[in-house]
XYZ file of C-alpha atoms in Angstrom:
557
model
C 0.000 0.000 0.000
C 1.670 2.932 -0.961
C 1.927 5.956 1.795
C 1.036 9.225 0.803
C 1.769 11.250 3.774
C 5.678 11.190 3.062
C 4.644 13.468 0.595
C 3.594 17.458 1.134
C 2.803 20.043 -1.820
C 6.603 20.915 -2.516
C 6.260 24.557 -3.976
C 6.176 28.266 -2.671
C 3.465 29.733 -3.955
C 3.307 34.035 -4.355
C -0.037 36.273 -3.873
C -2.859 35.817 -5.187
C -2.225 39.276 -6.950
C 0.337 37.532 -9.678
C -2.397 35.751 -11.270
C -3.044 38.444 -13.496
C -2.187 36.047 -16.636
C -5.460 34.242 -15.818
C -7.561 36.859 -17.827
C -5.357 36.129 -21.115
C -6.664 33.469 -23.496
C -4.081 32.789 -25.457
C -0.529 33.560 -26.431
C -0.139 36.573 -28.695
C 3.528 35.862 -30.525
C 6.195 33.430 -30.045
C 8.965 33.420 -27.795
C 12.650 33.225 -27.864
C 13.203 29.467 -28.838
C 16.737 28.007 -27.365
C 17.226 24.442 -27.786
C 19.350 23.117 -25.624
C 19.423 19.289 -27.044
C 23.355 19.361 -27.203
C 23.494 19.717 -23.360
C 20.254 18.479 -21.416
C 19.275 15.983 -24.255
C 22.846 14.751 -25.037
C 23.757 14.329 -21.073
C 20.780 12.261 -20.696
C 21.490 9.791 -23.462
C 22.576 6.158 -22.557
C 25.589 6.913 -25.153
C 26.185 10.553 -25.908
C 26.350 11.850 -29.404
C 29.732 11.957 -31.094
C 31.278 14.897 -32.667
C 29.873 13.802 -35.578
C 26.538 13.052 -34.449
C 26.766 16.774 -32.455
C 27.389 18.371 -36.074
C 24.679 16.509 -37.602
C 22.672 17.512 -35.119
C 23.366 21.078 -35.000
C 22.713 21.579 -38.663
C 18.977 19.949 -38.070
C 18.410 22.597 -35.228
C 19.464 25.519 -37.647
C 17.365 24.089 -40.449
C 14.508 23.856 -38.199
C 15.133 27.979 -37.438
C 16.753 28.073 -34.076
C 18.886 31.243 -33.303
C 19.801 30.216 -30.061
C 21.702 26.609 -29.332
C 22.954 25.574 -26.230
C 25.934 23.686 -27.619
C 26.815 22.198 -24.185
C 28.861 22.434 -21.291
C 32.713 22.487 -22.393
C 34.500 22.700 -19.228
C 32.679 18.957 -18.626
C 33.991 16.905 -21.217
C 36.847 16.754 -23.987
C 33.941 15.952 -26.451
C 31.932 18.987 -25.927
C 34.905 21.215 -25.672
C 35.877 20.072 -29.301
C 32.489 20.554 -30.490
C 32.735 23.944 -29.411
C 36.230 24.694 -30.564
C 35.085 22.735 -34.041
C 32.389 25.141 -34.861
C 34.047 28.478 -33.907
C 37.169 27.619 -35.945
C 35.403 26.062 -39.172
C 32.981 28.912 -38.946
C 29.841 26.833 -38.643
C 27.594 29.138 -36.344
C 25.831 30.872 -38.857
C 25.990 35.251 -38.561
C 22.323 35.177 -37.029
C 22.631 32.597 -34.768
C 24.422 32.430 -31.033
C 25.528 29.557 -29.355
C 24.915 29.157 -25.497
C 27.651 27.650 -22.802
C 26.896 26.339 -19.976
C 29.223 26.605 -16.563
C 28.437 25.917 -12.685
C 28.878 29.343 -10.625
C 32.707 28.018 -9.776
C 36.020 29.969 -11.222
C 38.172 27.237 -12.923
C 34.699 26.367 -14.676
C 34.159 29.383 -15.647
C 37.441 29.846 -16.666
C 37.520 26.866 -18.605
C 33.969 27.863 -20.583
C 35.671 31.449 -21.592
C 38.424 29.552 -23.223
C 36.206 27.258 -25.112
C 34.798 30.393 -25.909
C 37.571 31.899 -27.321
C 36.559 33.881 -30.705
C 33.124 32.833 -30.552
C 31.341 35.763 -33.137
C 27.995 35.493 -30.739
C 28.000 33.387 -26.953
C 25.869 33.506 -24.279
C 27.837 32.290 -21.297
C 25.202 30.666 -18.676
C 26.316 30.638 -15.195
C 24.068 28.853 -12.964
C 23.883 27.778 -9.266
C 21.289 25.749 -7.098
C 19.266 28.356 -4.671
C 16.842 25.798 -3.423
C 15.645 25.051 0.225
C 16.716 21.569 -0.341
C 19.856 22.104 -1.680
C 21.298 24.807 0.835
C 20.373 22.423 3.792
C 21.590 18.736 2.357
C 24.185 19.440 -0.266
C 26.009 22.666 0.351
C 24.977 23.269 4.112
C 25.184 26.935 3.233
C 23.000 29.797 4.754
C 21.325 32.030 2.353
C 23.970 34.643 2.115
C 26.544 32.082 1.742
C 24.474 30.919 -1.363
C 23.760 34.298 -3.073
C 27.808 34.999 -2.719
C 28.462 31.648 -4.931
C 26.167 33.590 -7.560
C 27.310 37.292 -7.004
C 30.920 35.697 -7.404
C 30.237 34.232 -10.259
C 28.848 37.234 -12.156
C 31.750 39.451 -11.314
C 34.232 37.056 -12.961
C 32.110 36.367 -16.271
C 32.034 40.294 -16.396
C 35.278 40.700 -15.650
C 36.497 37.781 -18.067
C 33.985 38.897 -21.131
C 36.568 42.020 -20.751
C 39.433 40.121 -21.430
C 38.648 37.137 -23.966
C 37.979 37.781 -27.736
C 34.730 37.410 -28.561
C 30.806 38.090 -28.425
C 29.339 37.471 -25.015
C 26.151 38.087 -23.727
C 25.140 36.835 -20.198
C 22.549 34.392 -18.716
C 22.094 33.141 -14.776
C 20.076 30.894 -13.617
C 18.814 30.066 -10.316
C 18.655 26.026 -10.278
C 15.972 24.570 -9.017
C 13.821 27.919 -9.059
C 10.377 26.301 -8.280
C 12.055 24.852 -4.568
C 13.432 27.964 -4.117
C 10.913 30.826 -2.040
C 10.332 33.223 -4.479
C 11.542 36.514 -2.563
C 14.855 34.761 -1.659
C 15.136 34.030 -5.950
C 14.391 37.662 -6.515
C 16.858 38.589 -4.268
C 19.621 36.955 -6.048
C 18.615 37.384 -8.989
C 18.839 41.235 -8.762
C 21.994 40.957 -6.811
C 23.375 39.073 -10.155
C 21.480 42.002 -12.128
C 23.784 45.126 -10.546
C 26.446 43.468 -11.034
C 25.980 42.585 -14.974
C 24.445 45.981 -15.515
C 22.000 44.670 -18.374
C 21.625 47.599 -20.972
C 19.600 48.210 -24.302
C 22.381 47.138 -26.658
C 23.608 44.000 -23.957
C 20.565 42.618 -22.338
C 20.684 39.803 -19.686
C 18.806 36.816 -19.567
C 17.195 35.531 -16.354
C 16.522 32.072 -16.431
C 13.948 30.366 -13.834
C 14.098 26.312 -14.265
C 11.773 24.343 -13.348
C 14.657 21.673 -12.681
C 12.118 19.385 -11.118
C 8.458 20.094 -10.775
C 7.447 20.487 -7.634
C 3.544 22.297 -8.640
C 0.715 22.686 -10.208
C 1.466 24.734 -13.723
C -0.503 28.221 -12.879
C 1.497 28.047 -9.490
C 4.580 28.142 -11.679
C 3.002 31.229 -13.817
C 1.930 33.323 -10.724
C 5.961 32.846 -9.621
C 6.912 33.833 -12.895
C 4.599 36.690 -12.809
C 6.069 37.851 -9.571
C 9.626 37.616 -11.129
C 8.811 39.452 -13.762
C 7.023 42.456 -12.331
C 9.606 43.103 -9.624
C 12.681 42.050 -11.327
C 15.105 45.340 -11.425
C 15.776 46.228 -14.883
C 13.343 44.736 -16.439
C 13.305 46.126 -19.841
C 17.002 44.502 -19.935
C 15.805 41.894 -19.016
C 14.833 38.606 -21.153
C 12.885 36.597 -18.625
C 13.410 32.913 -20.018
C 11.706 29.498 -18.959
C 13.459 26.155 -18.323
C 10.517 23.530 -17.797
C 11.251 19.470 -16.971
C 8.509 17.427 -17.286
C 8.690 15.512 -13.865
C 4.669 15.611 -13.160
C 4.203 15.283 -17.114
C 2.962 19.241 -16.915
C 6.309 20.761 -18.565
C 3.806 22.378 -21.318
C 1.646 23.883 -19.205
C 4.267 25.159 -17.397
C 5.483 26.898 -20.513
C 2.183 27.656 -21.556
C 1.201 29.607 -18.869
C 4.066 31.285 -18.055
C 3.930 32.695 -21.448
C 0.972 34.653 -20.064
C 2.947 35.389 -17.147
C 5.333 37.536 -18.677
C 8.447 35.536 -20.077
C 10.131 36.041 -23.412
C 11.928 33.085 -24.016
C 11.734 29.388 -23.693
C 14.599 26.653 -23.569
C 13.637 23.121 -24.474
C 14.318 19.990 -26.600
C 13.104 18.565 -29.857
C 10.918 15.404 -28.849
C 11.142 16.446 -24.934
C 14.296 14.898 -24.821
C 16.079 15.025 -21.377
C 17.105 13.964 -17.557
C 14.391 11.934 -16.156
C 11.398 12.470 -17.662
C 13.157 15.059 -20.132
C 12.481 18.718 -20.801
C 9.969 20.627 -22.205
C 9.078 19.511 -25.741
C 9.687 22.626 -27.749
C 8.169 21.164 -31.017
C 4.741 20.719 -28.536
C 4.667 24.366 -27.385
C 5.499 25.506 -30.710
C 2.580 24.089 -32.862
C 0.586 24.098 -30.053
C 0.696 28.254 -30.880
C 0.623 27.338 -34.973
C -2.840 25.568 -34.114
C -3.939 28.843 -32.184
C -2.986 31.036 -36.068
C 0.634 31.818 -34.140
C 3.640 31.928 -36.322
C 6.206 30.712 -33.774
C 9.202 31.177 -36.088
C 9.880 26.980 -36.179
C 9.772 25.067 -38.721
C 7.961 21.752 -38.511
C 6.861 21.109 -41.930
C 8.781 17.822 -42.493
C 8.360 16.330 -39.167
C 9.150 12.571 -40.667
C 12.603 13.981 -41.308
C 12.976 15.544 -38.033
C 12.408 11.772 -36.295
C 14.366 10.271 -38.758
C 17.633 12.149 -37.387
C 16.512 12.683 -33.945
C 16.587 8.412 -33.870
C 19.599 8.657 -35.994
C 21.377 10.988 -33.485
C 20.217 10.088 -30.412
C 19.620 6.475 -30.587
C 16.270 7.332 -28.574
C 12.530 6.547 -29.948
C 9.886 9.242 -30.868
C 6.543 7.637 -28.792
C 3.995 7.198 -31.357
C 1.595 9.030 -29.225
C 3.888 11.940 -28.760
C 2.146 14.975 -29.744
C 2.228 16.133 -33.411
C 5.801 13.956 -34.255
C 4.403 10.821 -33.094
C 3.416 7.913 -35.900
C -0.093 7.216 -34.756
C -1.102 11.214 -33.656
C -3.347 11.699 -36.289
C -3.898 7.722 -36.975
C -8.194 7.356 -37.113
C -9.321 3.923 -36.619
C -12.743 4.369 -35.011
C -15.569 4.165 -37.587
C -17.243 7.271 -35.988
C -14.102 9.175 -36.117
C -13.603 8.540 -39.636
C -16.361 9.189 -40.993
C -16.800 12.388 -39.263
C -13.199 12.691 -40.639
C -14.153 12.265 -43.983
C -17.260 14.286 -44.252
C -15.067 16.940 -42.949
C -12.688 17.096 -45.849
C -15.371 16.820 -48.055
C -17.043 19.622 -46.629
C -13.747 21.774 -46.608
C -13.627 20.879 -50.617
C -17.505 22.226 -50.777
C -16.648 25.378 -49.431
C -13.517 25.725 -50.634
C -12.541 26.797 -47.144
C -9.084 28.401 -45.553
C -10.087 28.223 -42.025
C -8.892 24.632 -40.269
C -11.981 23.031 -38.652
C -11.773 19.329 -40.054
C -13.225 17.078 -36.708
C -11.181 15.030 -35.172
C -7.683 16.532 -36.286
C -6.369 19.441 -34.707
C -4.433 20.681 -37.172
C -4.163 19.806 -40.755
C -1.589 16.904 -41.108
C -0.260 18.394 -44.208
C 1.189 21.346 -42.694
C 3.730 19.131 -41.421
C 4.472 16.995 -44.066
C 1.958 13.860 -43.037
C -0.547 12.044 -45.822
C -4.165 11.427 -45.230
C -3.963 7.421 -46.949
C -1.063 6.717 -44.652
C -1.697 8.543 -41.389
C -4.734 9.708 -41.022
C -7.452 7.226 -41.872
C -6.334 4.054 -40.664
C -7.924 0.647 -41.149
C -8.346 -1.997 -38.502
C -11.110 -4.304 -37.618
C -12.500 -1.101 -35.837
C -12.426 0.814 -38.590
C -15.951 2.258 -40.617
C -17.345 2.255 -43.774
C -16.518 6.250 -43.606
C -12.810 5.770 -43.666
C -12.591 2.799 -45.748
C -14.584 4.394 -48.868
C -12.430 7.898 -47.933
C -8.899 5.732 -48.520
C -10.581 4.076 -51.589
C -11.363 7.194 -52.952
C -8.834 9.133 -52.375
C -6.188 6.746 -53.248
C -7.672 4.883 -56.343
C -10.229 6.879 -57.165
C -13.627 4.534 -56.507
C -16.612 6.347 -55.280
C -19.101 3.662 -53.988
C -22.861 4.123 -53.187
C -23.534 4.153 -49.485
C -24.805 0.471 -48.988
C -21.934 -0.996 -51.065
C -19.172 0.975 -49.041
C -21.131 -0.384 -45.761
C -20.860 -4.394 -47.290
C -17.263 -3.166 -48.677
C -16.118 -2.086 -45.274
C -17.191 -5.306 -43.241
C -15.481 -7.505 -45.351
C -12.514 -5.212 -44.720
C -13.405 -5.023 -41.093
C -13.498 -9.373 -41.087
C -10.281 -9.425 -42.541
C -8.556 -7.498 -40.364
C -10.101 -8.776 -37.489
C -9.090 -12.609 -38.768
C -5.530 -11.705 -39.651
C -5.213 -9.255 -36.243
C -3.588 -6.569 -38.766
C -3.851 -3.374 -39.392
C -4.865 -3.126 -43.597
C -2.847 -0.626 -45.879
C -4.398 1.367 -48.458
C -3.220 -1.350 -50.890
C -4.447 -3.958 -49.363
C -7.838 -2.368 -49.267
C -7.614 -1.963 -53.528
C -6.734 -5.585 -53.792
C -9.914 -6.298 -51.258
C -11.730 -4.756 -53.485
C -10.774 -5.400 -56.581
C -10.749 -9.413 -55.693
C -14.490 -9.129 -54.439
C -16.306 -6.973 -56.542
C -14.533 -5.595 -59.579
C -14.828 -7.345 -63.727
C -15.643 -10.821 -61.664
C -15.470 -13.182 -64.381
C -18.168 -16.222 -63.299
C -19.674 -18.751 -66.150
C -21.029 -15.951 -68.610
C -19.887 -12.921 -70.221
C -21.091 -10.375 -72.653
C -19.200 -10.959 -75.523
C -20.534 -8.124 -77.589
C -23.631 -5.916 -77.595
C -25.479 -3.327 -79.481
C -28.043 -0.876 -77.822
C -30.703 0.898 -79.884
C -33.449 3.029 -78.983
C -36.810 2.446 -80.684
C -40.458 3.961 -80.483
C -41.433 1.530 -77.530
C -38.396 1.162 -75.443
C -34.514 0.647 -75.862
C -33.544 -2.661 -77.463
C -30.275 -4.763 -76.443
C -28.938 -6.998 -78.793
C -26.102 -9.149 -77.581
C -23.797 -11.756 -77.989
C -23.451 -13.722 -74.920
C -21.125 -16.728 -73.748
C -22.695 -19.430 -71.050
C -21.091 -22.280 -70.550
C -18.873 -22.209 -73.553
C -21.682 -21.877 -75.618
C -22.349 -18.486 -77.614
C -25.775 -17.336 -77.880
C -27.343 -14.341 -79.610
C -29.997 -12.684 -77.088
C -32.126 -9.612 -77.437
C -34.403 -7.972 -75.475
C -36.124 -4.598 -74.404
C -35.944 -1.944 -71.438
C -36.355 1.337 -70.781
C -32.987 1.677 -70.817
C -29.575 0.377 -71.974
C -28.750 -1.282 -69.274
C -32.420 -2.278 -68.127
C -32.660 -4.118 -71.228
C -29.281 -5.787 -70.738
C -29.888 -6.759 -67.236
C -33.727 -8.213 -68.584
C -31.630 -10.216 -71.327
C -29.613 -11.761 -68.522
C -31.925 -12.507 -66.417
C -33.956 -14.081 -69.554
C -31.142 -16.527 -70.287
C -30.027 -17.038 -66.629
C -33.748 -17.765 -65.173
C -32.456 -15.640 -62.243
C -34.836 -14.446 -59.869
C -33.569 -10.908 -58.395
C -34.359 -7.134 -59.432
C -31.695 -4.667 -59.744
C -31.856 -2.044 -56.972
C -29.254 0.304 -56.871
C -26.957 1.792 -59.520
C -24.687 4.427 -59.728
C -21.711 5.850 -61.910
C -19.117 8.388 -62.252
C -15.742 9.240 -64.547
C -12.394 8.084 -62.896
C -9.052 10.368 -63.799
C -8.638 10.136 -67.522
C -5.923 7.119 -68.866
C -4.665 9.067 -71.854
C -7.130 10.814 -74.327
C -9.842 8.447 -72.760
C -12.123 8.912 -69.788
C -12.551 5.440 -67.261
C -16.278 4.683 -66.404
C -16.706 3.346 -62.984
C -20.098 1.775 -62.287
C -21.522 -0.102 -59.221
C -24.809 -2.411 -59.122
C -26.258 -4.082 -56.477
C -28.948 -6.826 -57.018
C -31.424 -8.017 -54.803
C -32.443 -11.903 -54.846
C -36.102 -12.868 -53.202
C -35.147 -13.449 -50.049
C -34.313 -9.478 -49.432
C -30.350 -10.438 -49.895
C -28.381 -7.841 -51.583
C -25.567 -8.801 -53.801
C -22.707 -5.911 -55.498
C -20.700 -5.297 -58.169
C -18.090 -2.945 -59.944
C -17.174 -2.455 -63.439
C -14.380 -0.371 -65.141
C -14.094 0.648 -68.506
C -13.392 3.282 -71.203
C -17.066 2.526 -72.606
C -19.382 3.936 -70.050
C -21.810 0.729 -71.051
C -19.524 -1.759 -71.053
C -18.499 -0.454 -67.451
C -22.388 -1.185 -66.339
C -22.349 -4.706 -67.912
C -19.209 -5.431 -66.239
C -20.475 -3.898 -62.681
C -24.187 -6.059 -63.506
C -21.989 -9.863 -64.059
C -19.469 -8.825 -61.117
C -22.799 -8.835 -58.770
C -24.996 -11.920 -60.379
C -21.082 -13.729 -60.229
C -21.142 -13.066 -56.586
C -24.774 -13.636 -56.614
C -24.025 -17.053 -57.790
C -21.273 -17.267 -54.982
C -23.408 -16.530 -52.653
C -21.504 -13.752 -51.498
C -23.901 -11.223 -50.072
């Protein structure tokens, strides 16, 4: 039995006055992006990236639009001080973009990072150190003061050593473990950190509050950032940034809402990649804002190419749940669902409309490089006649009447179900094909003339049964009423044809393809169907009419 009183709400919560972010609805314009999946992803892989890998990498983060990358920690490791050193002297950080270091509050770190640093053409150097309750009493047994000297320290010597190094620096501090921390004792610090660094128009400082484990509820995280961020000193300076982990699975909510709060920038991971259960997922919170008619700056429009490398790189797995990325995310195998699916994108093809509202789908799958016939509609044994005649249609090209696509889909539905597989838009063709379309049974229409007299339409025809050929005529009020009157002449069937319907398929060539279904119904009220295909619109009906009496015959209704 597990024992929830070791447990009390582990956050420090601010007046109720910060909750002024509750009256905004949504989130106006995007936010600085930094990813930082060279240091919090990489350190939390089971084998870090190479250099190559880290190169790689980095060019997927600057295709995808970043202008901020955290390319690690250098003072750490020999491979991330390389990486560094490897992309300031090839000149591989791009004019626009700036790279991010980090280094623990401590001065051979720091020294070490400024080195790395050396010639960089646009750094931010992040100094950081852990201000939490928890910390100061079991790992550095510090007081308070002790504490806020360890980051006042380290901001005079990044100051003092951006002086002396060659290169571009800008400065961020974080501090660690900001949502254990009690939020006047953070502010303190912080602003302590802030005289010191003297932020300015032309050289403003980032303040970065992590949640480096969450400890709340997401709008108690918001109201703190709200407090930051309206008594922060210098705030115009100031770019207030997030840092969400996703320990109570909230880390987009957190980011979310303290958007509203007041911050301006955001550092995350592709995929949510990261210690424990990882960091924010940036490509989340960013289409999250492109389904709200936000630009945020990102681009996600081949997000099959984005897994591909992230798997490549990292050796990790995209979930196929994950939001957006994942395989199955816009997947559809209810019958309910896709039919409401499909009469959606009908409807949007109607009304030729701009504005996304298709049910079921929150945004439109193309926008990010996914197809309809391979992720949306899906077929299974729980699958619809909706979504099965939407795949046929769309991928082949068959429209079929309403009853037929209902028999169509639970032969689909059986198949499935008896081979326990999912069925592939191919699969469903050859379904459909094998069951309904030009059967050839024990007679065929060799040849046939169609006139129209006084009384009626006459159908003269040459017809094979049995190996024999026989000439047949006789009369309807139609073509293929007096064809299907012939047949059942020479057959002595007993049925009536009941439904029939037919429409032009994409053109092969010069020549327009006739597709045609027919459904006959015997007397015992059982419904048999058929499909027929040609370039002669008639021949197409006669084909549809022997493809039902052949299953007819089968007994296949």
């Amino acid at each position: 039995m597990m024992d929830a009183s070791k447990y009390k709400p582990g956050y420090y919560p601010v007046s109720s006055e910060y909750n002024k972010w509750v009256l905004k609805d949504h989130i106006e314009k995007p936010p600085t992006w930094c990813s930082v999946d060279m240091r919090d992803g990489n350190q939390a892989l089971v084998i870090p990236m190479s250099l190559e890998e880290k190169l790689e990498y980095f060019q997927v983060l600057l295709d995808v639009g970043f202008k901020e990358i955290e390319v690690g920690f250098p003072a750490a490791s020999g491979t991330e001080y390389e990486f560094l050193r490897t992309l300031i002297e090839k000149n591989m950080i791009p004019d626009d973009v700036t790279v991010q270091v980090l280094t623990q509050a401590r001065e051979h770190i720091i020294r070490k990072t400024f080195e790395a640093c050396e010639g960089a053409p646009s750094a931010i150097v992040h100094f950081y150190n852990s201000t939490s309750v928890a910390q100061r009493e079991q790992v550095f047994r510090k007081s308070k003061d002790e504490v806020k000297k360890i980051a006042t320290d380290g901001a005079k010597l990044v100051k003092k050593l951006a002086s002396e190094y060659d290169g571009n620096f800008r400065f961020e501090y974080s501090p660690e473990s900001f949502t254990g921390t009690e939020p006047e004792y953070a502010l303190e610090v912080c602003n302590e950190v802030l005289d010191i660094l003297e932020p300015s128009t032309d050289n403003k400082v980032i303040i970065n509050l992590p949640v480096t484990v969450e400890m709340s509820l997401p709008h108690v995280y918001a109201s703190q950032v709200e407090y930051m961020s309206e008594n922060l000193k210098y705030r115009d300076n100031v770019v207030l940034s997030l840092h969400p982990h996703n320990d109570r699975g909230t880390g987009v909510a957190d980011t979310e809402l303290a958007l509203l709060a007041g911050a301006d920038r955001v550092e995350g991971t592709l995929f949510g990649n990261g210690e424990r259960t990882g960091n924010v997922d940036l490509i989340t919170v960013a289409m999250n804002m492109y389904s709200h008619g936000v630009d945020p700056g990102l681009d996600f429009s081949d997000i099959n190419r984005l897994v591909e490398k992230y798997v490549k790189c990292t050796r990790m797995h995209v979930y196929e749940r994950a939001p957006y990325a994942g395989s199955l995310v816009f997947a559809a195998f209810s019958g309910s669902h896709q039919d409401a699916i499909a009469k959606g994108m009908k409807y949007r093809t109607e009304n030729n409309l701009h504005q996304w509202t298709c049910p079921y789908l929150p945004i439109d799958p193309a926008d990010i490089g996914r197809t309809y016939d391979a992720d949306v509609i899906r077929v299974n044994s729980q699958s619809g006649k909706g979504g099965i005649g939407y795949l046929l249609e769309q991928s082949y090209g068959y429209v079929l009447p309403p009853k037929m696509r209902e028999h169509f889909s639970y032969k689909c539905k059986d198949i499935s179900d008896h081979a326990q597989k999912e069925l592939k838009p191919d699969e469903i063709n050859e379904i459909f094909e094998k069951n309904y379309l030009n059967l050839k049974g024990d007679i065929e229409v060799r040849d046939f003339e169609i006139s129209t007299e006084v009384d009626g339409t006459i159908a003269q025809l040459t017809i094979v049964k049995d190996g024999e050929e026989i000439l047949m005529s006789a009369n309807g009020n139609g073509g293929l009423n007096a064809i299907n009157n012939a047949l059942r002449a020479i057959t002595k069937a007993e049925y009536s044809l009941e439904v029939y319907s037919q429409h032009s398929m994409e053109t092969d060539g010069s020549r327009s393809v006739g597709a045609s279904y027919i459904g006959i119904q015997d007397t015992d009220g059982n419904v048999f169907w058929g499909a027929g295909t040609d370039t002669d619109v008639m021949r197409a009906n006669i084909n549809a009419l022997l493809s039902a009496y052949t299953n007819m015959c089968r007994g296949d209704k």
